[in-house]
Coordinates of C-alpha atoms in Angstrom, one line a residue:
X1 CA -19.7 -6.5 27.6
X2 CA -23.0 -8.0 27.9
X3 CA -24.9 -9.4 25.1
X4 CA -27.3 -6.6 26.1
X5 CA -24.8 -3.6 26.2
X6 CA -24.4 -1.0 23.2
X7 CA -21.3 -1.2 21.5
X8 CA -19.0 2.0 21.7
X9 CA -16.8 2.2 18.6
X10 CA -14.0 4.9 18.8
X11 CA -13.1 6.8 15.5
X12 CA -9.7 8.5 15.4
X13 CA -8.6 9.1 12.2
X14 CA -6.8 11.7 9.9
X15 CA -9.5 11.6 7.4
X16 CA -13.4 12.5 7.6
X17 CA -14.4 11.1 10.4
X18 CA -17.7 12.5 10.4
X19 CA -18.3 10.7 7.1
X20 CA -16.6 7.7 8.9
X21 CA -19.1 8.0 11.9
X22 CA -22.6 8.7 9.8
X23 CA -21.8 5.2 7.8
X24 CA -20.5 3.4 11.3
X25 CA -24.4 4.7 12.0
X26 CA -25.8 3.7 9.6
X27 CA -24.7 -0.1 9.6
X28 CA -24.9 -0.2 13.4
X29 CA -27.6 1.7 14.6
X30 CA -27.5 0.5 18.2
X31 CA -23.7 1.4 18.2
X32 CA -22.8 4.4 20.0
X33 CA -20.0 5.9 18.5
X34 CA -17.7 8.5 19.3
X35 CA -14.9 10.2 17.6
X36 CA -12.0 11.8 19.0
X37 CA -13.0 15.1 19.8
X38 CA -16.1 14.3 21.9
X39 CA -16.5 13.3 25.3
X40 CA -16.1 9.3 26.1
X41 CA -14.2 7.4 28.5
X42 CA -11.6 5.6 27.2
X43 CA -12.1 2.5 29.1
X44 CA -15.6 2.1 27.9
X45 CA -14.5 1.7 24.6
X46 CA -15.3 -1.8 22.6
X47 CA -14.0 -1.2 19.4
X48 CA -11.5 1.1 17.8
X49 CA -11.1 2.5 14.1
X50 CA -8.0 4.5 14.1
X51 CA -5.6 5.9 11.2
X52 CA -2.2 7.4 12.4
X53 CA -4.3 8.3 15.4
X54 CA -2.4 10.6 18.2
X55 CA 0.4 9.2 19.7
X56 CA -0.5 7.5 23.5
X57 CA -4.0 7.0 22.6
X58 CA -4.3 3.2 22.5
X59 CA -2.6 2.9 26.0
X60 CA -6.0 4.3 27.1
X61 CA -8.2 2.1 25.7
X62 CA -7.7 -0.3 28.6
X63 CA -10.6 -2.5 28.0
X64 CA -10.9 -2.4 24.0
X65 CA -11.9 -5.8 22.2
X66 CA -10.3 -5.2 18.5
X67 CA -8.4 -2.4 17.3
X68 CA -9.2 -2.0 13.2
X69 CA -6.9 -0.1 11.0
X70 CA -8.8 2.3 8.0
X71 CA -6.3 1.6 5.6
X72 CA -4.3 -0.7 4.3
X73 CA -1.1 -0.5 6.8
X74 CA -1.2 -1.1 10.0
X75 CA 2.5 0.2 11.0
X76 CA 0.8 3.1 12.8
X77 CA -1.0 0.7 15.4
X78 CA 1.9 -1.6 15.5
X79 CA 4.3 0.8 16.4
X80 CA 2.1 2.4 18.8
X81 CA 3.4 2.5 22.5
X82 CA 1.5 0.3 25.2
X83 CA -0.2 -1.8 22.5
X84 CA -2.2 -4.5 24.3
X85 CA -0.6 -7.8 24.0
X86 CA -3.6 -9.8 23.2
X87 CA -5.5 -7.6 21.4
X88 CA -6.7 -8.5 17.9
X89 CA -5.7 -5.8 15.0
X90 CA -7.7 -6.1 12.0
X91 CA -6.8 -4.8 8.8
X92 CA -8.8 -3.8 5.9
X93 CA -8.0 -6.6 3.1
X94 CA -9.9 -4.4 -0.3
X95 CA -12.6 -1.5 0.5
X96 CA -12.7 -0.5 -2.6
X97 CA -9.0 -0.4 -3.3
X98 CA -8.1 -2.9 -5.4
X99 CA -9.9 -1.4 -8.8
X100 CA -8.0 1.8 -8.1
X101 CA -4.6 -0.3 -7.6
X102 CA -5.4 -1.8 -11.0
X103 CA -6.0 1.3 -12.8
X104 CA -2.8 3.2 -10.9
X105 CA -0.6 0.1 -12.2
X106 CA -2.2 -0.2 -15.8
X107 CA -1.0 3.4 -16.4
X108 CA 2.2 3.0 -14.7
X109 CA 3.4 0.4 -16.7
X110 CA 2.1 1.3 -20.0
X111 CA 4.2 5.0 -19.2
X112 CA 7.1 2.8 -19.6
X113 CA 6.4 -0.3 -22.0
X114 CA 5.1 2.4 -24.7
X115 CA 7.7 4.8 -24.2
X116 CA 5.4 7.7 -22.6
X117 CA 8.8 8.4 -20.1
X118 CA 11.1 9.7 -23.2
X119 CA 8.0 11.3 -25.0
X120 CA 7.8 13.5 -22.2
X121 CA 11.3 14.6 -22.2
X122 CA 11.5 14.9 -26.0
X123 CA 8.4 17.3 -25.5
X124 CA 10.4 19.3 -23.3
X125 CA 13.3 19.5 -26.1
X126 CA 10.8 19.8 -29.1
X127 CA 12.0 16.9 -30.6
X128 CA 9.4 15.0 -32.7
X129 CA 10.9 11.5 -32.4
X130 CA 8.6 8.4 -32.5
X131 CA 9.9 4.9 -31.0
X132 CA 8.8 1.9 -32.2
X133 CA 6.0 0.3 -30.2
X134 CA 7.0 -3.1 -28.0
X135 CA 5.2 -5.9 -28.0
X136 CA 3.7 -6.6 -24.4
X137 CA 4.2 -9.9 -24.2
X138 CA 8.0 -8.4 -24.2
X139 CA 7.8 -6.7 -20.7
X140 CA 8.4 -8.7 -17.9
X141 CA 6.7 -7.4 -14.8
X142 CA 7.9 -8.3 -11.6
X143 CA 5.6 -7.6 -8.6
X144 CA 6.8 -7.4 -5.0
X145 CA 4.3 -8.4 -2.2
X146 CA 1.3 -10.7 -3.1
X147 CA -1.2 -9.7 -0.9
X148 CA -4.8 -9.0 -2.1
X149 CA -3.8 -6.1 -3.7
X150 CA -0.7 -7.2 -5.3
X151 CA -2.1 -10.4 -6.9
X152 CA -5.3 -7.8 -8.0
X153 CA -2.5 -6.6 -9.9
X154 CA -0.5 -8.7 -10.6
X155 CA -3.8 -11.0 -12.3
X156 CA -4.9 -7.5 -14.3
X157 CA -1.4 -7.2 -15.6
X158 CA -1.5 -11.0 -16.8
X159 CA -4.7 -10.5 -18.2
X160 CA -3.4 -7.6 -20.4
X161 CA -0.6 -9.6 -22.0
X162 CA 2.4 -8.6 -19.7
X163 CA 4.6 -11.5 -18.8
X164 CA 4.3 -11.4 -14.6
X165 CA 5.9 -12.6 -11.8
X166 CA 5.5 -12.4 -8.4
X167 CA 7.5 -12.4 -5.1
X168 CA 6.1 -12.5 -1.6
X169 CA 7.8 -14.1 1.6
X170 CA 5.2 -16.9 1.7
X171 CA 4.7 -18.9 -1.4
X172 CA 1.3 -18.1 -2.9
X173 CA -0.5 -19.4 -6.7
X174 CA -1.3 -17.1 -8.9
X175 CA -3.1 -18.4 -12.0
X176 CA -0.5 -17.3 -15.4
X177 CA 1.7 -15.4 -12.9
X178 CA 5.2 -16.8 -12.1
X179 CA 5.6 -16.8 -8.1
X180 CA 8.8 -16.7 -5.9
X181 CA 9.2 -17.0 -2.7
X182 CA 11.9 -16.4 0.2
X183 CA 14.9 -14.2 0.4
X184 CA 16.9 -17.0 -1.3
X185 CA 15.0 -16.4 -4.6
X186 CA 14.9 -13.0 -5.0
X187 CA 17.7 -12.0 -6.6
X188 CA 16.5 -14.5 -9.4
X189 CA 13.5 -12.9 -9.4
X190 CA 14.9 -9.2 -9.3
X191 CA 17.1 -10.0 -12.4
X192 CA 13.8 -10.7 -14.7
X193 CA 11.9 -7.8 -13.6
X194 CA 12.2 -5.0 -16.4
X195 CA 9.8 -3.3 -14.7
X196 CA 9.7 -4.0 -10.8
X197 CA 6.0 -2.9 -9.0
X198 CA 6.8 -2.4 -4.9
X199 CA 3.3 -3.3 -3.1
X200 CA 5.3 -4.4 -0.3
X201 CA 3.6 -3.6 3.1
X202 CA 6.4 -1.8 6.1
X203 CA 7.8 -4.2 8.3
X204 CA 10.7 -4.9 9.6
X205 CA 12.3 -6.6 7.1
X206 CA 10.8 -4.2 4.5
X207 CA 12.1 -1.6 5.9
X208 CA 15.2 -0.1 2.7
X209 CA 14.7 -3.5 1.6
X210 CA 15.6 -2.1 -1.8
X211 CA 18.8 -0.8 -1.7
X212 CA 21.9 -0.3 -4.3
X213 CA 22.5 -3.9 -4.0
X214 CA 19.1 -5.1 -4.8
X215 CA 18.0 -2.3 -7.2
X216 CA 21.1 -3.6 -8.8
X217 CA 20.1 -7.3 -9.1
X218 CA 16.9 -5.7 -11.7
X219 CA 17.9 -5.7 -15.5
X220 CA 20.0 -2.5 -17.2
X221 CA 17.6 -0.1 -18.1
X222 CA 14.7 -1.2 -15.5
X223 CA 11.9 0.9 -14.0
X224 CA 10.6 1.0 -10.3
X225 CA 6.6 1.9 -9.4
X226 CA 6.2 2.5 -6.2
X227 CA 2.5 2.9 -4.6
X228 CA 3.3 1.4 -1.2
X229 CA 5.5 2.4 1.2
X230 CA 8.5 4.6 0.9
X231 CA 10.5 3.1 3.7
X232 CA 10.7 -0.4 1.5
X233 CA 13.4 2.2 -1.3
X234 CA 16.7 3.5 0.1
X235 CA 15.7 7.1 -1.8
X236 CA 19.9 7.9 -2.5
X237 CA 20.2 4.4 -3.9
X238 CA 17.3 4.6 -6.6
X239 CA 18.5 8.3 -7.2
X240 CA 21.9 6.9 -7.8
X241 CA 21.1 4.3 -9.9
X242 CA 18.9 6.4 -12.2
X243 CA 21.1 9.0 -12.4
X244 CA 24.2 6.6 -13.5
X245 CA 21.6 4.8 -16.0
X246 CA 21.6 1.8 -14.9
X247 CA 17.3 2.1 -14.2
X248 CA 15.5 3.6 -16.5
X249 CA 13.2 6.1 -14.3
X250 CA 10.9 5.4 -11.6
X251 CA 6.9 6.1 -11.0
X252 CA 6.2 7.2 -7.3
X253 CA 2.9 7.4 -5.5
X254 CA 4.7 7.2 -1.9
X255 CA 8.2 8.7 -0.1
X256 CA 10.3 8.2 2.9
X257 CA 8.6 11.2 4.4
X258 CA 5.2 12.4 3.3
X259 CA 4.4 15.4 2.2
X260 CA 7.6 15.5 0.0
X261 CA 9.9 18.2 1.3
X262 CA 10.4 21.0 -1.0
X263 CA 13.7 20.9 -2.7
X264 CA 13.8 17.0 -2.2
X265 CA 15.8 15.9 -5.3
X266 CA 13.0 13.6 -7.0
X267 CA 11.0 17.0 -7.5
X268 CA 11.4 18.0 -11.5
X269 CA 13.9 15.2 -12.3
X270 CA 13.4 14.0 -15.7
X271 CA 13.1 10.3 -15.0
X272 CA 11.1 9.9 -12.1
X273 CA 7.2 10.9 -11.7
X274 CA 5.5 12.0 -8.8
X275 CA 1.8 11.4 -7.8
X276 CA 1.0 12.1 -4.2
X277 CA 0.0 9.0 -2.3
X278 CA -3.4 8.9 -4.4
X279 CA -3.0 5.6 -6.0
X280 CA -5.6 3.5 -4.0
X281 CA -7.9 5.7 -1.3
X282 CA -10.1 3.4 1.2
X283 CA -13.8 2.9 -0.1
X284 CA -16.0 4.0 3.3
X285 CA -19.0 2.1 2.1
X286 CA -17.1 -1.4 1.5
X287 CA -14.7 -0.7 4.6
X288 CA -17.7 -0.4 7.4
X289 CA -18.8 -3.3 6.0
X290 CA -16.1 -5.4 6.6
X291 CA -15.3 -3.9 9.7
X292 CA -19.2 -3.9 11.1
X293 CA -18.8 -7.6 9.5
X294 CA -15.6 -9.0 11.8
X295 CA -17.2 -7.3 14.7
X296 CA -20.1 -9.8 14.5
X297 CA -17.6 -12.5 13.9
X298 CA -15.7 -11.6 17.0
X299 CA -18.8 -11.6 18.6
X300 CA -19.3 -14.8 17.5
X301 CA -16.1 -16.5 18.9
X302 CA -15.3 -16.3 14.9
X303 CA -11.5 -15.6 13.4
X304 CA -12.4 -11.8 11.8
X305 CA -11.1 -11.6 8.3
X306 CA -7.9 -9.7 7.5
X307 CA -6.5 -10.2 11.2
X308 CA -2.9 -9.0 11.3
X309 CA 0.0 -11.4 12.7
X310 CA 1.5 -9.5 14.3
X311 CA 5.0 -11.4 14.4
X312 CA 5.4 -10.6 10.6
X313 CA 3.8 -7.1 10.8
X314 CA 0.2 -7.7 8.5

């Protein structure tokens, strides 16, 4: 592309993507951008924002610079067939999420540490029965994946008194928040998480990486919030384990398959919670920022920010 030559930006998304398009138009104004329903040639494309976009689309965009994800996975491009080899993927590392992770795991936690989980089912049974209130500093939160979202959280949850800890596969430094790292360490870290927070992306080696034996590593009487991925929970382990009382209950914002099938056995169970994939939504304002933003750095010869490796899946 010449330094002369309009961009052409591709949006193919499950979402708005007429909302998507008008702010793409409004930060780039000599942009011309499609999305998938009109008419463009696919090998004109420059640039391409896509969320679980239709299957065989990317092997089309034969001459595409950077493929950018909308949310905050990237399995959907990753896994797509005919993926360019040499292409960079950029993912979105905040857009607005990270104050709506925050709030989602605030509540979350606080459902368990002040007993909110067996008010609700003493309401059902008309049973006035208060608890006595634990101090914070008492919990011990353990939080899985310390990406910027995780250690948003994990730094909110410090902040508020909890005692946190943190487990990603590279070693990162959190300031007040105990940090593990490595498949040899979590099991020590499993076994002093009271309540465990999955913000895990899907990879590979994510993929049921909590399973009966894992789940089992956590304390008796632990808790599980989920507002990742569902693939990272074997959903017959956690069930099992819940319903044997070795974890308390679980909170979860994500599934192995989403929508939820009707009749799936975590609908109405007592001890686990449901919310439906709403726990952080993509920010379109911030997002076309940073995207419009790494397309001038790519322009630039610049490494964008939030550029997936691809060998470890984000």
């Amino acid at each position: 592309m010449s330094a002369s030559a309009p961009r052409k930006i591709l949006i193919a998304s499950q979402g708005d993507e007429t909302r998507w398009k008008e702010a793409m138009t409004t930060r780039l104004p000599d942009a011309t951008i499609y999305t998938q329903d009109e008419d463009y040639n696919p090998a004109e494309i420059d640039y391409a924002l896509l969320w679980k976009q239709p299957q065989g689309m990317i092997k089309n965009l034969e001459n595409v610079r950077a493929i950018f994800s909308l949310g905050a996975g990237v399995e959907h491009v990753l896994s797509a067939p005919s993926l360019p080899a040499n292409v960079p993927i950029i993912r979105l590392e905040d857009a607005g999420m990270a104050q709506q992770m925050i709030e989602y795991h605030i509540y979350a936690t606080l459902h368990f540490m002040r007993d909110f989980d067996h008010y609700l089912r003493h309401e059902k049974e008309g049973d006035w029965h208060p608890h006595d209130v634990a101090e914070i500093s008492d919990f011990r939160v353990g939080i899985m994946g310390l990406g910027a979202l995780g250690a948003a959280v994990a730094t909110s949850l410090s902040n508020l008194g909890f005692h946190v800890s943190g487990w990603s596969r590279r070693m990162k430094a959190i300031e007040n928040v105990a940090t593990f790292a490595g498949d040899e360490t979590l099991d020590e870290f499993l076994g002093q998480s009271d309540i465990l927070i999955c913000l895990l992306p899907r990879t590979r080696k994510t993929e049921g990486l909590l399973d009966s034996a894992r789940l089992s590593k956590l304390p008796a009487n632990a808790a599980i919030i989920n507002a990742s991925r569902g693939t990272a929970i074997v959903e017959e382990d956690l069930l099992r384990l819940v319903d044997t009382g070795h974890l308390r209950g679980a909170f979860l914002d994500v599934a192995r398959n989403e929508p939820l099938p009707k009749g799936h056995p975590f609908w109405n169970h007592p001890k686990i919670r449901l919310t439906p994939h709403i726990a952080a939504a993509t920010r379109i304002g911030p997002a076309v920022d940073q995207i419009a933003d790494n397309i001038d750095r790519l322009e630039k010869g610049e490494t964008p920010a939030g550029l997936v490796d691809r060998d470890i899946g984000y």
